[in-house]
Every structure is written in structure tokens, then in C-alpha cells.
Short mmCIF file of C-alpha atoms in Angstrom, two decimals:
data_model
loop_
_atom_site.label_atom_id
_atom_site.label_comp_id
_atom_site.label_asym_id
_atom_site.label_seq_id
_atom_site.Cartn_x
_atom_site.Cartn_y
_atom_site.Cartn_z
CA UNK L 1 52.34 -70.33 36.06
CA UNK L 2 54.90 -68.06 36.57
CA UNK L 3 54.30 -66.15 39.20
CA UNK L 4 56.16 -62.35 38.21
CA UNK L 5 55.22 -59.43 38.63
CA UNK L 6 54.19 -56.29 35.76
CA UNK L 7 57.19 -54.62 36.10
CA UNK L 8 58.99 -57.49 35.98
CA UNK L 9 57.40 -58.45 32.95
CA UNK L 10 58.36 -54.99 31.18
CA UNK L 11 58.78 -54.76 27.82
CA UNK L 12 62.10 -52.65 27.78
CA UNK L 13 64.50 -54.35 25.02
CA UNK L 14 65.28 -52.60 21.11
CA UNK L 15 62.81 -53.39 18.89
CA UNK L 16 64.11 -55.11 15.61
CA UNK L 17 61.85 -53.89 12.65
CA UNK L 18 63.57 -56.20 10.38
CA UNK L 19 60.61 -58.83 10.20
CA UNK L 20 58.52 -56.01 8.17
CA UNK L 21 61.42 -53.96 6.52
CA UNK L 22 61.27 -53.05 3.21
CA UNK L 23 63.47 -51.83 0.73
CA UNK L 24 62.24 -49.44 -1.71
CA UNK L 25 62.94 -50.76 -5.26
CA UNK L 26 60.65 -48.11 -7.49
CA UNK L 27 57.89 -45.92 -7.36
CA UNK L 28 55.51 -47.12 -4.60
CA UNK L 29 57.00 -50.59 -5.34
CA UNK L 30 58.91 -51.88 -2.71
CA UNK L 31 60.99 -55.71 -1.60
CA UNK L 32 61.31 -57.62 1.71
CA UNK L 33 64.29 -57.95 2.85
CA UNK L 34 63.43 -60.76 5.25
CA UNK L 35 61.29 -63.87 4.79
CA UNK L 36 60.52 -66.75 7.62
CA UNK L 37 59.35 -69.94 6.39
CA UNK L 38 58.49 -72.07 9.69
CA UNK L 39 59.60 -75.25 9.46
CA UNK L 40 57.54 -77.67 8.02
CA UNK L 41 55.51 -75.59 6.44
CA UNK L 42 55.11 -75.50 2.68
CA UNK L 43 55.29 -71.37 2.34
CA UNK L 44 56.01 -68.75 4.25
CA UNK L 45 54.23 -67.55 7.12
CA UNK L 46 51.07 -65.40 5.86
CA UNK L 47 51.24 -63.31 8.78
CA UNK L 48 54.47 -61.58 7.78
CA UNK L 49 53.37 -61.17 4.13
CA UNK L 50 50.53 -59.33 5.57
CA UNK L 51 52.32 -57.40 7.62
CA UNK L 52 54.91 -56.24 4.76
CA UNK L 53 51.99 -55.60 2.19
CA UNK L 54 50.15 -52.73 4.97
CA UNK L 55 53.67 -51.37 5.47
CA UNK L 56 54.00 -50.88 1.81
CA UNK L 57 50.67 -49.82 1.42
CA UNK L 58 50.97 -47.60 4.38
CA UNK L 59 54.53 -45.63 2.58
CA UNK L 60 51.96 -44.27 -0.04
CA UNK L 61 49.58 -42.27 2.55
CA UNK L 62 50.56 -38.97 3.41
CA UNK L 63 48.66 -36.81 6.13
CA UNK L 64 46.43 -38.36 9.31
CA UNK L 65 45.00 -41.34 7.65
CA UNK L 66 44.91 -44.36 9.60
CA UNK L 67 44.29 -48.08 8.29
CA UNK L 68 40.67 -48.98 9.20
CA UNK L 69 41.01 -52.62 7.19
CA UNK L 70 42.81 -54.91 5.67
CA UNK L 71 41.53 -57.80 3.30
CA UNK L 72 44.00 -60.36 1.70
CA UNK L 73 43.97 -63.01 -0.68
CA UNK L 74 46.55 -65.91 -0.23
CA UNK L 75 47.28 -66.90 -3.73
CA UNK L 76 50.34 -69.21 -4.00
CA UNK L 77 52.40 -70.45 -1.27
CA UNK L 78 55.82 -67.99 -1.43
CA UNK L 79 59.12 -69.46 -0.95
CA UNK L 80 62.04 -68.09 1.70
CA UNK L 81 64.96 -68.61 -1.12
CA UNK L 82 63.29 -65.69 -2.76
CA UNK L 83 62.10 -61.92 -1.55
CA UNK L 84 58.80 -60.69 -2.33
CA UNK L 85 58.48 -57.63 -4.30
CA UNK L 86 55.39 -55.49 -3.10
CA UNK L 87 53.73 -53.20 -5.85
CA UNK L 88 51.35 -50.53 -3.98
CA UNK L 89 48.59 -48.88 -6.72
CA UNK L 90 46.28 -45.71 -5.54
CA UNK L 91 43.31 -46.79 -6.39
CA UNK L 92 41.34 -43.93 -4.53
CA UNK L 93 42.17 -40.98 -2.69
CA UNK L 94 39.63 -39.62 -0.85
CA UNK L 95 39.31 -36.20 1.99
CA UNK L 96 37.76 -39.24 4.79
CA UNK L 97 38.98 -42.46 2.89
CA UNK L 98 41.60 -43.74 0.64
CA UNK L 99 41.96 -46.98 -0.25
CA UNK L 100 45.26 -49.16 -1.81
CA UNK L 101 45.94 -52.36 -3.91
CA UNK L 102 48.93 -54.01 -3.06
CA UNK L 103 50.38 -56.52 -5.49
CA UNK L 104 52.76 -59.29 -4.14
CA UNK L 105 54.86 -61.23 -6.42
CA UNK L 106 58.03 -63.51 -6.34
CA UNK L 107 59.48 -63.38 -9.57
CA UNK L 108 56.56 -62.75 -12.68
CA UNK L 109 54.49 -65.12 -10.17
CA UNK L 110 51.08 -63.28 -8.31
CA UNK L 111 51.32 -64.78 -4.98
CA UNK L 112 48.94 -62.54 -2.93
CA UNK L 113 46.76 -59.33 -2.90
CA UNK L 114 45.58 -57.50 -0.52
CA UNK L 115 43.06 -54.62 -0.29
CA UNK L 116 43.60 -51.68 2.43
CA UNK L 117 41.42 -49.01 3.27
CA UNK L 118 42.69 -46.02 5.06
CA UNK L 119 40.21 -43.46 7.01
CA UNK L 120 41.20 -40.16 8.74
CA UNK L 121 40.21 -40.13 11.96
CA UNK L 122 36.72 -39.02 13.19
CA UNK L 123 35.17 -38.81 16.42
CA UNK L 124 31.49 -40.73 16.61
CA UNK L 125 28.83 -40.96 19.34
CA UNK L 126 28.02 -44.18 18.08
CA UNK L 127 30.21 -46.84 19.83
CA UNK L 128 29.46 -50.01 21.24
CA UNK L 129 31.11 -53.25 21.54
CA UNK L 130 31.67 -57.18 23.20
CA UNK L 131 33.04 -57.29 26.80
CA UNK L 132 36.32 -58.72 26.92
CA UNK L 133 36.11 -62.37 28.30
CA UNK L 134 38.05 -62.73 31.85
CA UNK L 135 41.20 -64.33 31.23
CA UNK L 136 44.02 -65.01 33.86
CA UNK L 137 46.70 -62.17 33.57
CA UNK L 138 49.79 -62.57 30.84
CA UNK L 139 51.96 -62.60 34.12
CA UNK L 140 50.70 -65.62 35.38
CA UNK L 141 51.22 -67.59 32.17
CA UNK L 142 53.94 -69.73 30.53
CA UNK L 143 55.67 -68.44 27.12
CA UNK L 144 55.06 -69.59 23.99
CA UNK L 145 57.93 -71.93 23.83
CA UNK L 146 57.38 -73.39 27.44
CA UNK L 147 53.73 -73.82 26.58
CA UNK L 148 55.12 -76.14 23.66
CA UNK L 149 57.49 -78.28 25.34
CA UNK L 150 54.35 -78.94 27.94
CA UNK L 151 52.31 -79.75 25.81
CA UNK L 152 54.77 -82.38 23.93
CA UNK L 153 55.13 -83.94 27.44
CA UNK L 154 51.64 -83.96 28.64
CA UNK L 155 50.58 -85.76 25.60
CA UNK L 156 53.17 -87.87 25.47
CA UNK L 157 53.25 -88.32 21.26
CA UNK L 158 56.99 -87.91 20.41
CA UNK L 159 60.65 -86.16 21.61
CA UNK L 160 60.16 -82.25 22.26
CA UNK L 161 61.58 -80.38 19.30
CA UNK L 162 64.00 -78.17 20.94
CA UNK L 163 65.17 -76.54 17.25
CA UNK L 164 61.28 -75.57 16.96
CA UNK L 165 60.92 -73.98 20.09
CA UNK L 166 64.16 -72.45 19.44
CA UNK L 167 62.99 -71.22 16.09
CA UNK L 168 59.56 -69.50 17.56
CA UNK L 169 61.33 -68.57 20.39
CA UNK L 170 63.26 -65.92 17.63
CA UNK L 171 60.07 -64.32 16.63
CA UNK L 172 59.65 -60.72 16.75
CA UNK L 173 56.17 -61.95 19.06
CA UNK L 174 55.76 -63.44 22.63
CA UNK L 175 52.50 -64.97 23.01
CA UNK L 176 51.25 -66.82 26.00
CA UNK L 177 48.17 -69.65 25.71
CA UNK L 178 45.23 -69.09 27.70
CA UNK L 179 44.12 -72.46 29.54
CA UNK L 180 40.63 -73.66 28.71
CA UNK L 181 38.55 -75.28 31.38
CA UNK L 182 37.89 -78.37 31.44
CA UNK L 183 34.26 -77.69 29.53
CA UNK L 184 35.61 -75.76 27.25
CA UNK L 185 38.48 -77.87 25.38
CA UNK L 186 37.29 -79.66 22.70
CA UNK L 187 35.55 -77.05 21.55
CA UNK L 188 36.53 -74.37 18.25
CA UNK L 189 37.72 -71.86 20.77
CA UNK L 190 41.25 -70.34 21.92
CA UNK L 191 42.93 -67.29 23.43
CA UNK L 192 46.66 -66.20 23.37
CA UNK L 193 48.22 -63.05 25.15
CA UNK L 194 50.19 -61.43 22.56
CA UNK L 195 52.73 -58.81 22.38
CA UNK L 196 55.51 -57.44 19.56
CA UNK L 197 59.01 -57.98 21.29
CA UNK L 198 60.91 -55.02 22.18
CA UNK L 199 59.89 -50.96 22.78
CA UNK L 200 57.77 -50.10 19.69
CA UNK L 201 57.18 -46.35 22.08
CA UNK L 202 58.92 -44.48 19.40
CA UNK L 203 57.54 -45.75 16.62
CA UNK L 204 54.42 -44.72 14.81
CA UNK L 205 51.09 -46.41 14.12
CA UNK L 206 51.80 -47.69 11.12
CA UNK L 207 54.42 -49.56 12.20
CA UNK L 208 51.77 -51.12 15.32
CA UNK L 209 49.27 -51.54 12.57
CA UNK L 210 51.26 -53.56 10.80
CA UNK L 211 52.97 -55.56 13.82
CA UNK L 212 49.54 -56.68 15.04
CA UNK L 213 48.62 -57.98 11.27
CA UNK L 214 51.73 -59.78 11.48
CA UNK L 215 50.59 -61.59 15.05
CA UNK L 216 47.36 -61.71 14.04
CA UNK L 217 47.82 -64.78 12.04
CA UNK L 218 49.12 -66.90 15.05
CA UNK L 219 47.02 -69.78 16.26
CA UNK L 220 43.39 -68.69 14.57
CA UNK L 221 43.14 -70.42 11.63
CA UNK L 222 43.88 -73.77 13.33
CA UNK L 223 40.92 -72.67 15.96
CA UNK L 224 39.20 -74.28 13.51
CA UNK L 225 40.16 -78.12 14.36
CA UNK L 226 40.51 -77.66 17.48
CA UNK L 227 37.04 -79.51 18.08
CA UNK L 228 39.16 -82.83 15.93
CA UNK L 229 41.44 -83.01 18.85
CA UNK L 230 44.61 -84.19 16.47
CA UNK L 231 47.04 -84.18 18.95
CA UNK L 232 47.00 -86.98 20.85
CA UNK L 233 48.45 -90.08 19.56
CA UNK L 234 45.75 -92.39 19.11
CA UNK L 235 43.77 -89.33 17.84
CA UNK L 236 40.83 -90.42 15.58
CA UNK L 237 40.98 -87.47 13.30
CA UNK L 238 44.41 -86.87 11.17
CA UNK L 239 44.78 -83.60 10.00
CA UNK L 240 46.63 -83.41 6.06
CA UNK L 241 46.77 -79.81 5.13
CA UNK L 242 45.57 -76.47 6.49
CA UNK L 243 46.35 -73.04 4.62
CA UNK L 244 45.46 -69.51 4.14
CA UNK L 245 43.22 -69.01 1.70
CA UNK L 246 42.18 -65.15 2.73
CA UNK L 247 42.89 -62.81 6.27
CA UNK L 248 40.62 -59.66 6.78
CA UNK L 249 41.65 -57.49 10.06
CA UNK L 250 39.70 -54.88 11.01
CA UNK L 251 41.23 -51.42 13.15
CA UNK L 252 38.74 -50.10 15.57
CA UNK L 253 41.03 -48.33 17.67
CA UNK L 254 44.40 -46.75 18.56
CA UNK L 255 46.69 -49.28 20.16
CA UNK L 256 50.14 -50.51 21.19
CA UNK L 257 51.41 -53.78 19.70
CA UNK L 258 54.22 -53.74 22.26
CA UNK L 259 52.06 -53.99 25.31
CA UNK L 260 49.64 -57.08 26.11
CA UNK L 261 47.23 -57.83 23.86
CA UNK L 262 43.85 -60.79 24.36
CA UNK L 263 43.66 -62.44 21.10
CA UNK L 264 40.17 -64.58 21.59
CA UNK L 265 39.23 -66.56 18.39
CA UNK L 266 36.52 -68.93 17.59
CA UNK L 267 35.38 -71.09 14.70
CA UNK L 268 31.78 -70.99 13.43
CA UNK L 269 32.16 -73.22 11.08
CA UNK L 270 34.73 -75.86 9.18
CA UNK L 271 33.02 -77.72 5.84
CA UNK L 272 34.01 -78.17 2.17
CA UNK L 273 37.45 -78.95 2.86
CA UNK L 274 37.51 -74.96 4.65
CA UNK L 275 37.42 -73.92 8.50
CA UNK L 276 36.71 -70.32 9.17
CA UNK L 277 38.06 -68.77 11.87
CA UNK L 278 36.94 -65.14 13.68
CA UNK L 279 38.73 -63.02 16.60
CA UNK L 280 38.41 -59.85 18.79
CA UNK L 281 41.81 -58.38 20.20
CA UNK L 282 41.39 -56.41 23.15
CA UNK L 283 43.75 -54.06 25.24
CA UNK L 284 44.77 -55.18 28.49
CA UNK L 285 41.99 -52.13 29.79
CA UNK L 286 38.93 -54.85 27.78
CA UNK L 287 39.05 -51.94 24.84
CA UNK L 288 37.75 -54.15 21.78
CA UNK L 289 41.07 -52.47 19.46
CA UNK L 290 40.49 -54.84 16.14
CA UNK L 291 38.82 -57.72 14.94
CA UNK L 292 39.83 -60.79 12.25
CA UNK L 293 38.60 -63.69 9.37
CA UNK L 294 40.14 -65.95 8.25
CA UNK L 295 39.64 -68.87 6.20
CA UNK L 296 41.63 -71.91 4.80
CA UNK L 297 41.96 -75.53 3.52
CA UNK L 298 41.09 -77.23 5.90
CA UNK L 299 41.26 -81.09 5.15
CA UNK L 300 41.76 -84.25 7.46
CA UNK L 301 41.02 -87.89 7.47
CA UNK L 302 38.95 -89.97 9.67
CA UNK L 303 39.23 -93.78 11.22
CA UNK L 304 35.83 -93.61 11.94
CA UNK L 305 33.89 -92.03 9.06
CA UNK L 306 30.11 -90.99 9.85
CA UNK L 307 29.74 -87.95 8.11
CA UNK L 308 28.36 -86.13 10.99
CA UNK L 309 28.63 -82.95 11.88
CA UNK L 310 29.77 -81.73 15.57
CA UNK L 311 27.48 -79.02 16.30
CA UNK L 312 28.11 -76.81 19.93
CA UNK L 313 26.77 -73.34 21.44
CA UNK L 314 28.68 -69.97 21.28
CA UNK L 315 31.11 -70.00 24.63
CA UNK L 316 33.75 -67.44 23.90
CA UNK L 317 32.03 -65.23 25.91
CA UNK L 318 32.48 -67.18 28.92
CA UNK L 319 36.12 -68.05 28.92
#
């Protein structure tokens, strides 16, 4: 825990925009001009690529449109060494809708498409929604990189990487683990406070949109082996890949990516060498601001092959 107050937790610092920058190289095509590959992995991180493709999607809409969804396809893995080049068609323009298809390649390679659908704002008497589950306050929990090194030394299954805490600790998001009770771990659940790092108050929602796609790629996919339990040494289950294959994310309402944000995610379902993955992100007021899928390889091994499968009850709702 650690114990500070709001104010104390303020987000007050610049913003740096360079994670989603783009550079524009033609008409409504456009190039990163930053790439993060996390160590280890064997592509870049999906999240960003996301992120980049709405901003490039969102330079082609002029007037009060507002992204209402997202859908991406996860093609090829992409490579840091070289930047992707975003190509943004118009595939409809509509007076309440308009919709884009965004093109992302590295070289004359496809590595990812995505899909966004843009709606101008309407007001609706129809609203409802899911309570936000009742979480401990961001204040009262660890960072990110603290939350790693405690969890290296709790289970006890090799020297803390300080160059990897280091390295997430650079991030243009903070994000902060929710604890599970004791009935809950185990299970294909998880929840992470989130926020973009630095004072996005300036900037406009485009530029939130597309910093919450970014975030929203952190910890849900792997929600779904959580139930496996990999971590601990001795662990039964060994995990041997898990990728993107596709990331939807879904804008109900306005919102501020620079102020605390409850990420809660759950897993349905992992089979077929594929887990899929589901969240709700809420304000810190419990307003239900956008929802995610995701799915991906999902493929292990097992010392103790019986070909059954671990079946438990909905509890996200009682977190």
C-alpha cells in the first residue's frame, strides 16, 4: 500500500505525445515515428500500433465526429528496426457515421488493419449499463514496477529484472494491479488502475481516444491463463506463446485518459490454441466509458495432461 493522498497523487507533469506521433508522409498516409518492442517479445507491442492507426484514422475526420469503435486485425508481428507506415482510406462518410480503413505496413509487408467507425454525437434516453465492481482506491496501491519486483520475490522463481522494470517504468502509462482475494485468484479475472502519464487537459479527444487504445492492451489478453497459474516455479502448466490475433474497443462515453481509470477484464473462454479476453473501463465516478475483445494464440504445455476443461462461475462482478 502506499498510503498518499489524491492530491498527492496528481497528475501534473508534460505529457509526451511521442508514443502515438505521426509524421505525415502523403495524402491521408501517414509514419510512426516511434516504435517499442518490449523485451522479449517477438513484435511490437499491439497496443501502440492501435493507438497510431485511430490517430491516423482520426487526421481524416473533420467536424464533431467522435470514434464510437475500433476493430483490428493483428496480421504479422512488426519489427522496432523499422517504422510503420499507416495508409487511412474513406470508406464512408456519412451526416451521423463515417467509418475508416486503416492500412498498416512495414515495408510492401500488410502487418495489420484496423476498422474505425466514427459517430457524431447524439443524445439518447436509452442508457443503461454494469455497476462498477468496488475496488480499493489507485492511492492505496503499488505501481506497476513495484507490483513486479513483488511479485518476483513473493514467488521466489528467479533474480528481479531491474532493466524490465526500468523499461515499463518509461511507458507513457502508470497502471496499478488490483489484489484479488483469496477466492478469487486462480480464476480468468484481473483489474489494473490505469492512467496516461502526464496532463493530457489541453489536448483533445482524439488524442484520449487513442491513449486509452494504447493502454487498453495491457494485461487482458493474458487474463486468459491466468486460471494455468504459470508463474510459480514448479508450475504444472508452461505457457509457449501468446499473441494478438484481433483487439475491438468500444467508446461509450467522453473521458480523460490522464485521470484514473478501472480496467476489469475477464476470460470466458481459452480453447483451440486461442484465449479470449473481455473488459469494461470505468471512470473513477463507476461511469462504464468503453469496453474491449480481444483474442490470441494462446498455447501451453502440460506435465499432467487430462484434457479437461476448468470450468468456473462469472465473479467479476464481485471483485
Amino acid at each position: 500500500m502506499t498510503g498518499i493522498s489524491a492530491a498527492e497523487d496528481a497528475n501534473t507533469t508534460p505529457f509526451n505525445e511521442r508514443a502515438l506521433e505521426l509524421e505525415e508522409t502523403g495524402p491521408d498516409t501517414y509514419m510512426s515515428v516511434d516504435l517499442w518492442q518490449p523485451s522479449g517479445n517477438r513484435g511490437v507491442f499491439g497496443g501502440q500500433v492501435i493507438g497510431q492507426a485511430l490517430s491516423a484514422a482520426g487526421k481524416t475526420i473533420n467536424g464533431p465526429f467522435r470514434c464510437n469503435s475500433v476493430h483490428c486485425y493483428f496480421l504479422a508481428a512488426g519489427t522496432n528496426t523499422q517504422m510503420i507506415t499507416y495508409k487511412v482510406r474513406r470508406v464512408r462518410q456519412g451526416k451521423s457515421y463515417c467509418s475508416r480503413l486503416v492500412v498498416a505496413k512495414q515495408g510492401d509487408r500488410v502487418i495489420f488493419m484496423a476498422m474505425a467507425s466514427f459517430q457524431r454525437p447524439e443524445p439518447s434516453v436509452l442508457s443503461h449499463q454494469y455497476t462498477m465492481p468496488r475496488v480499493p482506491p489507485p492511492e492505496s496501491l503499488v505501481s506497476r514496477e513495484a507490483y513486479m519486483r513483488n511479485q518476483k520475490e513473493r514467488l521466489n522463481n528467479g533474480p528481479v529484472d531491474e532493466a524490465k522494470i526500468a523499461e515499463y517504468g518509461s511507458l507513457p502509462v502508470e497502471s496499478r494491479a488490483v489484489p484479488m482475494p483469496k477466492d478469487k485468484r486462480g480464476l480468468p479475472i484481473n483489474a489494473i488502475w490505469l492512467r496516461a502519464k502526464g496532463d493530457m487537459s489541453e489536448l483533445g479527444h482524439v488524442h484520449h481516444q487513442c491513449m486509452l487504445a494504447y493502454a487498453s492492451d495491457f494485461a487482458l489478453l493474458s487474463t486468459a491463463i491466468k486460471p494455468f497459474e504459470m508463474d510459480a516455479p514448479d508450475a504444472r502448466y508452461k505457457l509457449s506463446m501468446l499473441v494478438s490475433l484481433d483487439h475491438s474497443v468500444w467508446f461509450h462515453e467522453p473521458f480523460r485518459a490522464d485521470e484514473w481509470l478501472l480496467y476489469v477484464m475477464e476470460s470466458p473462454r481459452s480453447a483451440s490454441g486461442r484465449g479470449l479476453a473481455v473488459g469494461r473501463i470505468y471512470s473513477r465516478d463507476g461511469v462504464l466509458v468503453a469496453s474491449t475483445a480481444q483474442e490470441g494464440v494462446a498455447r501451453g504445455t502440460d506435465s499432467e495432461p487430462d484434457q479437461k476443461t476448468l470450468e468456473f462461475r462469472n465473479s467479476v462482478a464481485k471483485l
